């Protein structure tokens, strides 16, 4: 554990490690042809973590993380959201191309004790690893650190990895900090400035669980960074793995031989990991320390082990990585340009986009539906900010720092991109449906402090 704001002050250190790996629960769904009906109830619930530590979380359907929603391209999804929290909430379908009125915007709050039906269809080409989380005005950060987040997987029946029979391993990474009484600790002032870094990461609600893999076995890991503000600089004990998908689904081809992967808050990646070594040998999935800002003399995410990967006995059928995964068409040239400036430090100057903090009811930018735009996101602050746009997936074109532009090495669908201090990230983006779309920093404390704007698509 590191020093500073993330230093363990409570009882988190007593949570047992080394339990066996378990995927999140699956959301129970009522299926009639292509219609999938699901109920999500957000409510306080006490969850035992071992060693008599049993904090009260806020959870969807009683589990942390929330249950995984698992559906197919072409499905119509009808989700009844029941808000049994003591405050307003919403459910946002992060990364999915759902109509704006169904996307859980802060302008559409669901009051405590009331219900709301969300309904949308999942178009062809939308297969990928997404997630859902609340998005109420000013309290998104609190609702997420108290436990409200879950995976949302969309499948394509022609997925080459699924056709190859590669088993899937979902890894939902969340962040926990408890006080001396074993309760979830409220944010400190430093959390509100830097973003909350907890004491321990959990993978599917467990601390450093043990996952088994046979030598030669390929597993498809769907990794979600569902933390408020932690940067995950992932390494698998130096072993190489393949990256096969970004936020919005499969890449055109696997990127093999990767040994380090940075996942900013809200980003997802899919990895193919192949087991190796003698039965009983272990390696760890860990995150290295990452400094995402320079406030108060250095701050960031400390190094930590996320899970132990243990080689199990038994042989596995040889796995051949498909050479091609899914074609990605480059978005056509932009016919409009937009420049977005992120600024503020949370102390001397407020977090803002284009010099102003988010205001309910104000429209900050207007786009035409179906038009490709080139956005340049300029980070004029001293901290990293993971920039996110609702309702669509974009394609990063280049990253410019110190006057030097680095073209993006490959096409990929993204909905969240980290922007370093002093950096400008350019991407192409198109909104296909009319309505109000949020864009914001996905360090949730920054979003709630006003680093968010509203795009009106007309
Ligand atoms: Cu993950 Cu505005 O959302
Ligand atoms: Cu989103
Ligand atoms: Cu930020």
PDB file of N, CA, C and O in Angstrom, residues 314-349:
ATOM      1  N   UNK A 314      -3.487 -30.896 -16.020  1.00  0.00           N
ATOM      2  CA  UNK A 314      -4.321 -31.293 -17.156  1.00  0.00           C
ATOM      3  C   UNK A 314      -3.894 -30.595 -18.419  1.00  0.00           C
ATOM      4  O   UNK A 314      -3.329 -29.498 -18.381  1.00  0.00           O
ATOM      5  N   UNK A 315      -4.169 -31.263 -19.514  1.00  0.00           N
ATOM      6  CA  UNK A 315      -3.761 -30.716 -20.809  1.00  0.00           C
ATOM      7  C   UNK A 315      -4.923 -29.939 -21.407  1.00  0.00           C
ATOM      8  O   UNK A 315      -6.079 -30.187 -21.100  1.00  0.00           O
ATOM      9  N   UNK A 316      -4.606 -29.005 -22.243  1.00  0.00           N
ATOM     10  CA  UNK A 316      -5.630 -28.232 -22.945  1.00  0.00           C
ATOM     11  C   UNK A 316      -5.432 -28.415 -24.436  1.00  0.00           C
ATOM     12  O   UNK A 316      -4.301 -28.590 -24.898  1.00  0.00           O
ATOM     13  N   UNK A 317      -6.525 -28.389 -25.170  1.00  0.00           N
ATOM     14  CA  UNK A 317      -6.418 -28.467 -26.624  1.00  0.00           C
ATOM     15  C   UNK A 317      -5.650 -27.246 -27.111  1.00  0.00           C
ATOM     16  O   UNK A 317      -5.793 -26.154 -26.560  1.00  0.00           O
ATOM     17  N   UNK A 318      -4.811 -27.455 -28.128  1.00  0.00           N
ATOM     18  CA  UNK A 318      -3.997 -26.344 -28.630  1.00  0.00           C
ATOM     19  C   UNK A 318      -4.914 -25.245 -29.156  1.00  0.00           C
ATOM     20  O   UNK A 318      -5.967 -25.512 -29.741  1.00  0.00           O
ATOM     21  N   UNK A 319      -4.527 -24.015 -28.906  1.00  0.00           N
ATOM     22  CA  UNK A 319      -5.334 -22.874 -29.329  1.00  0.00           C
ATOM     23  C   UNK A 319      -4.623 -22.146 -30.457  1.00  0.00           C
ATOM     24  O   UNK A 319      -3.437 -21.858 -30.365  1.00  0.00           O
ATOM     25  N   UNK A 320      -5.345 -21.888 -31.517  1.00  0.00           N
ATOM     26  CA  UNK A 320      -4.787 -21.104 -32.617  1.00  0.00           C
ATOM     27  C   UNK A 320      -5.509 -19.762 -32.639  1.00  0.00           C
ATOM     28  O   UNK A 320      -6.725 -19.702 -32.810  1.00  0.00           O
ATOM     29  N   UNK A 321      -4.767 -18.688 -32.437  1.00  0.00           N
ATOM     30  CA  UNK A 321      -5.364 -17.350 -32.434  1.00  0.00           C
ATOM     31  C   UNK A 321      -5.843 -17.005 -33.833  1.00  0.00           C
ATOM     32  O   UNK A 321      -5.088 -17.126 -34.794  1.00  0.00           O
ATOM     33  N   UNK A 322      -7.120 -16.604 -33.977  1.00  0.00           N
ATOM     34  CA  UNK A 322      -7.568 -16.198 -35.318  1.00  0.00           C
ATOM     35  C   UNK A 322      -6.751 -14.987 -35.791  1.00  0.00           C
ATOM     36  O   UNK A 322      -6.433 -14.109 -34.998  1.00  0.00           O
ATOM     37  N   UNK A 323      -6.413 -14.956 -37.063  1.00  0.00           N
ATOM     38  CA  UNK A 323      -5.606 -13.852 -37.590  1.00  0.00           C
ATOM     39  C   UNK A 323      -6.445 -12.577 -37.698  1.00  0.00           C
ATOM     40  O   UNK A 323      -5.947 -11.474 -37.518  1.00  0.00           O
ATOM     41  N   UNK A 324      -7.730 -12.752 -38.015  1.00  0.00           N
ATOM     42  CA  UNK A 324      -8.612 -11.589 -38.162  1.00  0.00           C
ATOM     43  C   UNK A 324      -9.755 -11.740 -37.169  1.00  0.00           C
ATOM     44  O   UNK A 324     -10.235 -12.854 -36.919  1.00  0.00           O
ATOM     45  N   UNK A 325     -10.190 -10.616 -36.584  1.00  0.00           N
ATOM     46  CA  UNK A 325     -11.250 -10.684 -35.580  1.00  0.00           C
ATOM     47  C   UNK A 325     -12.554 -10.083 -36.087  1.00  0.00           C
ATOM     48  O   UNK A 325     -13.586 -10.728 -36.101  1.00  0.00           O
ATOM     49  N   UNK A 326     -12.495  -8.828 -36.499  1.00  0.00           N
ATOM     50  CA  UNK A 326     -13.699  -8.156 -36.981  1.00  0.00           C
ATOM     51  C   UNK A 326     -13.240  -6.933 -37.755  1.00  0.00           C
ATOM     52  O   UNK A 326     -12.447  -6.151 -37.239  1.00  0.00           O
ATOM     53  N   UNK A 327     -13.727  -6.732 -38.961  1.00  0.00           N
ATOM     54  CA  UNK A 327     -13.296  -5.541 -39.689  1.00  0.00           C
ATOM     55  C   UNK A 327     -13.762  -4.270 -38.988  1.00  0.00           C
ATOM     56  O   UNK A 327     -14.862  -4.231 -38.441  1.00  0.00           O
ATOM     57  N   UNK A 328     -12.914  -3.251 -38.985  1.00  0.00           N
ATOM     58  CA  UNK A 328     -13.295  -1.932 -38.469  1.00  0.00           C
ATOM     59  C   UNK A 328     -13.124  -0.946 -39.611  1.00  0.00           C
ATOM     60  O   UNK A 328     -12.016  -0.731 -40.095  1.00  0.00           O
ATOM     61  N   UNK A 329     -14.225  -0.372 -40.051  1.00  0.00           N
ATOM     62  CA  UNK A 329     -14.141   0.624 -41.116  1.00  0.00           C
ATOM     63  C   UNK A 329     -13.739   1.956 -40.511  1.00  0.00           C
ATOM     64  O   UNK A 329     -14.288   2.374 -39.492  1.00  0.00           O
ATOM     65  N   UNK A 330     -12.769   2.613 -41.135  1.00  0.00           N
ATOM     66  CA  UNK A 330     -12.370   3.937 -40.656  1.00  0.00           C
ATOM     67  C   UNK A 330     -13.525   4.900 -40.874  1.00  0.00           C
ATOM     68  O   UNK A 330     -14.171   4.880 -41.925  1.00  0.00           O
ATOM     69  N   UNK A 331     -13.800   5.737 -39.883  1.00  0.00           N
ATOM     70  CA  UNK A 331     -14.822   6.769 -40.082  1.00  0.00           C
ATOM     71  C   UNK A 331     -14.342   7.701 -41.194  1.00  0.00           C
ATOM     72  O   UNK A 331     -13.160   7.998 -41.287  1.00  0.00           O
ATOM     73  N   UNK A 332     -15.259   8.153 -42.050  1.00  0.00           N
ATOM     74  CA  UNK A 332     -14.851   9.054 -43.129  1.00  0.00           C
ATOM     75  C   UNK A 332     -14.369  10.393 -42.575  1.00  0.00           C
ATOM     76  O   UNK A 332     -14.564  10.701 -41.409  1.00  0.00           O
ATOM     77  N   UNK A 333     -13.748  11.154 -43.448  1.00  0.00           N
ATOM     78  CA  UNK A 333     -13.184  12.446 -43.044  1.00  0.00           C
ATOM     79  C   UNK A 333     -14.242  13.320 -42.372  1.00  0.00           C
ATOM     80  O   UNK A 333     -15.406  13.317 -42.761  1.00  0.00           O
ATOM     81  N   UNK A 334     -13.810  14.108 -41.407  1.00  0.00           N
ATOM     82  CA  UNK A 334     -14.737  14.930 -40.650  1.00  0.00           C
ATOM     83  C   UNK A 334     -15.189  16.133 -41.461  1.00  0.00           C
ATOM     84  O   UNK A 334     -14.425  16.698 -42.229  1.00  0.00           O
ATOM     85  N   UNK A 335     -16.462  16.507 -41.272  1.00  0.00           N
ATOM     86  CA  UNK A 335     -16.944  17.723 -41.915  1.00  0.00           C
ATOM     87  C   UNK A 335     -17.193  18.826 -40.892  1.00  0.00           C
ATOM     88  O   UNK A 335     -17.701  19.890 -41.206  1.00  0.00           O
ATOM     89  N   UNK A 336     -16.837  18.548 -39.631  1.00  0.00           N
ATOM     90  CA  UNK A 336     -16.953  19.581 -38.597  1.00  0.00           C
ATOM     91  C   UNK A 336     -15.850  19.336 -37.575  1.00  0.00           C
ATOM     92  O   UNK A 336     -15.393  18.199 -37.417  1.00  0.00           O
ATOM     93  N   UNK A 337     -15.422  20.391 -36.920  1.00  0.00           N
ATOM     94  CA  UNK A 337     -14.337  20.279 -35.936  1.00  0.00           C
ATOM     95  C   UNK A 337     -14.774  20.895 -34.623  1.00  0.00           C
ATOM     96  O   UNK A 337     -15.579  21.834 -34.599  1.00  0.00           O
ATOM     97  N   UNK A 338     -14.244  20.359 -33.551  1.00  0.00           N
ATOM     98  CA  UNK A 338     -14.613  20.848 -32.231  1.00  0.00           C
ATOM     99  C   UNK A 338     -13.384  20.758 -31.335  1.00  0.00           C
ATOM    100  O   UNK A 338     -12.623  19.813 -31.427  1.00  0.00           O
ATOM    101  N   UNK A 339     -13.202  21.753 -30.508  1.00  0.00           N
ATOM    102  CA  UNK A 339     -12.076  21.764 -29.593  1.00  0.00           C
ATOM    103  C   UNK A 339     -12.633  21.848 -28.182  1.00  0.00           C
ATOM    104  O   UNK A 339     -13.493  22.673 -27.883  1.00  0.00           O
ATOM    105  N   UNK A 340     -12.160  20.943 -27.324  1.00  0.00           N
ATOM    106  CA  UNK A 340     -12.666  20.838 -25.958  1.00  0.00           C
ATOM    107  C   UNK A 340     -11.459  21.023 -25.037  1.00  0.00           C
ATOM    108  O   UNK A 340     -10.463  20.329 -25.200  1.00  0.00           O
ATOM    109  N   UNK A 341     -11.559  21.943 -24.094  1.00  0.00           N
ATOM    110  CA  UNK A 341     -10.425  22.184 -23.197  1.00  0.00           C
ATOM    111  C   UNK A 341     -10.798  21.784 -21.762  1.00  0.00           C
ATOM    112  O   UNK A 341     -11.774  22.289 -21.197  1.00  0.00           O
ATOM    113  N   UNK A 342      -9.999  20.876 -21.208  1.00  0.00           N
ATOM    114  CA  UNK A 342     -10.198  20.440 -19.826  1.00  0.00           C
ATOM    115  C   UNK A 342      -9.275  21.255 -18.936  1.00  0.00           C
ATOM    116  O   UNK A 342      -8.083  21.374 -19.228  1.00  0.00           O
ATOM    117  N   UNK A 343      -9.819  21.806 -17.847  1.00  0.00           N
ATOM    118  CA  UNK A 343      -8.975  22.628 -16.979  1.00  0.00           C
ATOM    119  C   UNK A 343      -9.437  22.525 -15.537  1.00  0.00           C
ATOM    120  O   UNK A 343     -10.499  21.995 -15.239  1.00  0.00           O
ATOM    121  N   UNK A 344      -8.610  23.051 -14.664  1.00  0.00           N
ATOM    122  CA  UNK A 344      -8.944  23.102 -13.251  1.00  0.00           C
ATOM    123  C   UNK A 344      -8.072  22.178 -12.434  1.00  0.00           C
ATOM    124  O   UNK A 344      -7.502  21.223 -12.946  1.00  0.00           O
ATOM    125  N   UNK A 345      -7.961  22.514 -11.148  1.00  0.00           N
ATOM    126  CA  UNK A 345      -7.186  21.652 -10.250  1.00  0.00           C
ATOM    127  C   UNK A 345      -7.981  21.306  -8.994  1.00  0.00           C
ATOM    128  O   UNK A 345      -7.491  20.634  -8.107  1.00  0.00           O
ATOM    129  N   UNK A 346      -9.219  21.786  -8.908  1.00  0.00           N
ATOM    130  CA  UNK A 346     -10.062  21.466  -7.762  1.00  0.00           C
ATOM    131  C   UNK A 346      -9.763  22.290  -6.528  1.00  0.00           C
ATOM    132  O   UNK A 346     -10.429  22.144  -5.509  1.00  0.00           O
ATOM    133  N   UNK A 347      -8.730  23.122  -6.604  1.00  0.00           N
ATOM    134  CA  UNK A 347      -8.409  23.959  -5.429  1.00  0.00           C
ATOM    135  C   UNK A 347      -8.403  25.436  -5.809  1.00  0.00           C
ATOM    136  O   UNK A 347      -9.290  26.176  -5.441  1.00  0.00           O
ATOM    137  N   UNK A 348      -7.367  25.825  -6.584  1.00  0.00           N
ATOM    138  CA  UNK A 348      -7.276  27.221  -6.999  1.00  0.00           C
ATOM    139  C   UNK A 348      -8.295  27.526  -8.091  1.00  0.00           C
ATOM    140  O   UNK A 348      -8.760  28.643  -8.235  1.00  0.00           O
ATOM    141  N   UNK A 349      -8.602  26.505  -8.908  1.00  0.00           N
ATOM    142  CA  UNK A 349      -9.551  26.704 -10.002  1.00  0.00           C
ATOM    143  C   UNK A 349     -10.439  25.469 -10.095  1.00  0.00           C
ATOM    144  O   UNK A 349      -9.985  24.349  -9.899  1.00  0.00           O
TER     145      UNK A 349
END
